PDB file of C-alpha atoms in Angstrom:
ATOM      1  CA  UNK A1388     115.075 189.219  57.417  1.00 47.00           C
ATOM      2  CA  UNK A1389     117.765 190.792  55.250  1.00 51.00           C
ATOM      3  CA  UNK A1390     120.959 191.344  56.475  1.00 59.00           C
ATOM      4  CA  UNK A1391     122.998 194.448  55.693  1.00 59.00           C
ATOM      5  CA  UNK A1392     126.578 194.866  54.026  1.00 54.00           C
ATOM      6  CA  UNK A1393     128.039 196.085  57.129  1.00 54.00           C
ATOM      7  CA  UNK A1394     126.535 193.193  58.928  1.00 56.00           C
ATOM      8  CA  UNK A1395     127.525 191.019  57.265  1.00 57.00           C
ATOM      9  CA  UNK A1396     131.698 192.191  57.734  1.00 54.00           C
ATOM     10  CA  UNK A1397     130.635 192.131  61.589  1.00 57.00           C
ATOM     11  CA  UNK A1398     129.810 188.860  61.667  1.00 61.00           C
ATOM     12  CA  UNK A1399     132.938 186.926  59.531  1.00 62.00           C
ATOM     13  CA  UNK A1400     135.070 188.818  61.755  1.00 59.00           C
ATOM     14  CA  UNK A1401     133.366 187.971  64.677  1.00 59.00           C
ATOM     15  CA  UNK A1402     133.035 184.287  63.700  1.00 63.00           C
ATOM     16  CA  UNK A1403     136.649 184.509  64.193  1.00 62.00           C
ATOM     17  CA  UNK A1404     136.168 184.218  67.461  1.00 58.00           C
ATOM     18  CA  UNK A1405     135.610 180.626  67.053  1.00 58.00           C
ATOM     19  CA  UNK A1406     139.182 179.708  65.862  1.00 62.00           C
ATOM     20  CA  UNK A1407     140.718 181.100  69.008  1.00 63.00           C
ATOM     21  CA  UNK A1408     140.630 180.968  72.971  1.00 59.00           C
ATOM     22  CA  UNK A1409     138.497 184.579  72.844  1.00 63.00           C
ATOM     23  CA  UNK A1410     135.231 182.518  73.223  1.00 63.00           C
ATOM     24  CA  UNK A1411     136.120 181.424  76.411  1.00 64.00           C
ATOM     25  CA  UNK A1412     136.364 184.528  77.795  1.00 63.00           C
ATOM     26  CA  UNK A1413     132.971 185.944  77.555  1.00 65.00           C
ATOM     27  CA  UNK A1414     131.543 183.320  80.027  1.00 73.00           C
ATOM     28  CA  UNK A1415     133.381 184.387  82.917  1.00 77.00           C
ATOM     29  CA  UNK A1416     132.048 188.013  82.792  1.00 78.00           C
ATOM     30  CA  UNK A1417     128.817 189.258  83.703  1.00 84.00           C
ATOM     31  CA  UNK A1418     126.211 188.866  80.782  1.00 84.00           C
ATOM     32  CA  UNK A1419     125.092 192.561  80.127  1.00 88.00           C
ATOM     33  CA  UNK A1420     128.847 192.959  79.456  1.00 85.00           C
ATOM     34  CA  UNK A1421     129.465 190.469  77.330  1.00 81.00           C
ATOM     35  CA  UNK A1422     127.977 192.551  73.785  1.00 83.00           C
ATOM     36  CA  UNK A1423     130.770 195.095  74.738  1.00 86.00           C
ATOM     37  CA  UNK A1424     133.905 192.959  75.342  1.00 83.00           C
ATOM     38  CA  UNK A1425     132.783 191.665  71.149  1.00 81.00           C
ATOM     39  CA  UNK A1426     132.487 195.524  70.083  1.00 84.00           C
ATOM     40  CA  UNK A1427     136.318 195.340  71.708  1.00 85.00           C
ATOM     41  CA  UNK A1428     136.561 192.254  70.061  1.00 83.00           C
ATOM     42  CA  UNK A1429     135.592 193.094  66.954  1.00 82.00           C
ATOM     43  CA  UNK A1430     137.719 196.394  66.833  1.00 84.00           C
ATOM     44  CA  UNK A1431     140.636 194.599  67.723  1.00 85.00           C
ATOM     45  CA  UNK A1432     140.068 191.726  65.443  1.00 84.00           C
ATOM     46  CA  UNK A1433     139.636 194.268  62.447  1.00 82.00           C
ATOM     47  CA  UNK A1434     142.659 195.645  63.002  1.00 83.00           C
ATOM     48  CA  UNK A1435     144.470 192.831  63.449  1.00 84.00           C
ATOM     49  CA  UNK A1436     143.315 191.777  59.824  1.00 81.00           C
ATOM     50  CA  UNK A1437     143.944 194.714  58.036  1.00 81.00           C
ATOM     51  CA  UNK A1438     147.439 194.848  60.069  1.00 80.00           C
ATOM     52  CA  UNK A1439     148.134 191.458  58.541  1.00 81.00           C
ATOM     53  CA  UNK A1440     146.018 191.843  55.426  1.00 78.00           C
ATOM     54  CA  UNK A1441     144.000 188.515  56.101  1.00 77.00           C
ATOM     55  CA  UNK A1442     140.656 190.858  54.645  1.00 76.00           C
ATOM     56  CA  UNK A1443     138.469 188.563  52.259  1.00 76.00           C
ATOM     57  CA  UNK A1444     138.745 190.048  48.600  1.00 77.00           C
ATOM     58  CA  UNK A1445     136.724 192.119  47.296  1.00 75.00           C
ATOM     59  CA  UNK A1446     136.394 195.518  48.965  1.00 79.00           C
ATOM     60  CA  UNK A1447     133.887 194.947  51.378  1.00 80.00           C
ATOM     61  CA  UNK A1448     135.910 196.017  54.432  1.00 79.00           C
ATOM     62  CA  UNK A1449     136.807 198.815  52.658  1.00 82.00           C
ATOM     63  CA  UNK A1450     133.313 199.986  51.815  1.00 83.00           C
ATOM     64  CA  UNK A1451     132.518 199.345  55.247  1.00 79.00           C
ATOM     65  CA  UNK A1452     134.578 201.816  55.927  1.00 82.00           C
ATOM     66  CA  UNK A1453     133.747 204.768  53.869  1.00 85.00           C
ATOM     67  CA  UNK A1454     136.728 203.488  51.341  1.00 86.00           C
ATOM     68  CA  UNK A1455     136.635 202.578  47.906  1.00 88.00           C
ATOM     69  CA  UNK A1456     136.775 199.062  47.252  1.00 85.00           C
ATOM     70  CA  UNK A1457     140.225 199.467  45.484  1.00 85.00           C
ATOM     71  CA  UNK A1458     141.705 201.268  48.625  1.00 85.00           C
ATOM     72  CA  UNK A1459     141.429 197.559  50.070  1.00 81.00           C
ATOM     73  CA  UNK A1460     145.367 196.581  49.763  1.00 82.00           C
ATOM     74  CA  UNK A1461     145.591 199.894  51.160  1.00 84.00           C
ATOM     75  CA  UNK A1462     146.744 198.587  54.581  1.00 81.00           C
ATOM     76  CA  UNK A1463     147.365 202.311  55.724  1.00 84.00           C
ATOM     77  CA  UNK A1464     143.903 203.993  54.013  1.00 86.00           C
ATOM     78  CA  UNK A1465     142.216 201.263  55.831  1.00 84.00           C
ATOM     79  CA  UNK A1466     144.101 201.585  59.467  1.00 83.00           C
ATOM     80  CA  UNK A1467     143.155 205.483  58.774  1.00 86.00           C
ATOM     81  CA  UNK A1468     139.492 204.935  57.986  1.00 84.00           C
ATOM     82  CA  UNK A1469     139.141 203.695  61.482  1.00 75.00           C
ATOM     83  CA  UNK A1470     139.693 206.904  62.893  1.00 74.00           C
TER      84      UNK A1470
END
């Protein structure tokens, strides 16, 4: 199985989750709700990043995003993109 581009961002910002007291949180809720509160998640953890410009090098969020991959430092281009 071959993962896409796009996946790939989803899951190193969801991994995230790992380094803080989110993956607690998911246990206490019902199950079928639990893919929605990481959409939230992820959402919120994006923007947090590019907020804070922790994004890996590279471009890849950016492309993700419809961007260019120079457009990456772009803190406001990317906060935009999200629109």
């Amino acid at each position: 199985m071959t993962s896409t581009p796009a996946a790939r961002t989803g899951d190193a910002t969801l991994g995230k989750a790992a380094d803080e007291n989110f993956p607690v949180a998911p246990f206490f809720l019902p199950r079928a709700w639990r893919g929605d509160l990481m959409a939230v998640y992820g959402f919120a953890r994006l923007v947090d990043d590019i907020g804070d410009g922790d994004l890996a090098p590279g471009g890849a969020d950016a492309r993700h995003l419809g961007l260019e991959p120079e457009q990456s430092d772009d803190r406001l281009a990317m906060l935009d993109a999200l629109e």
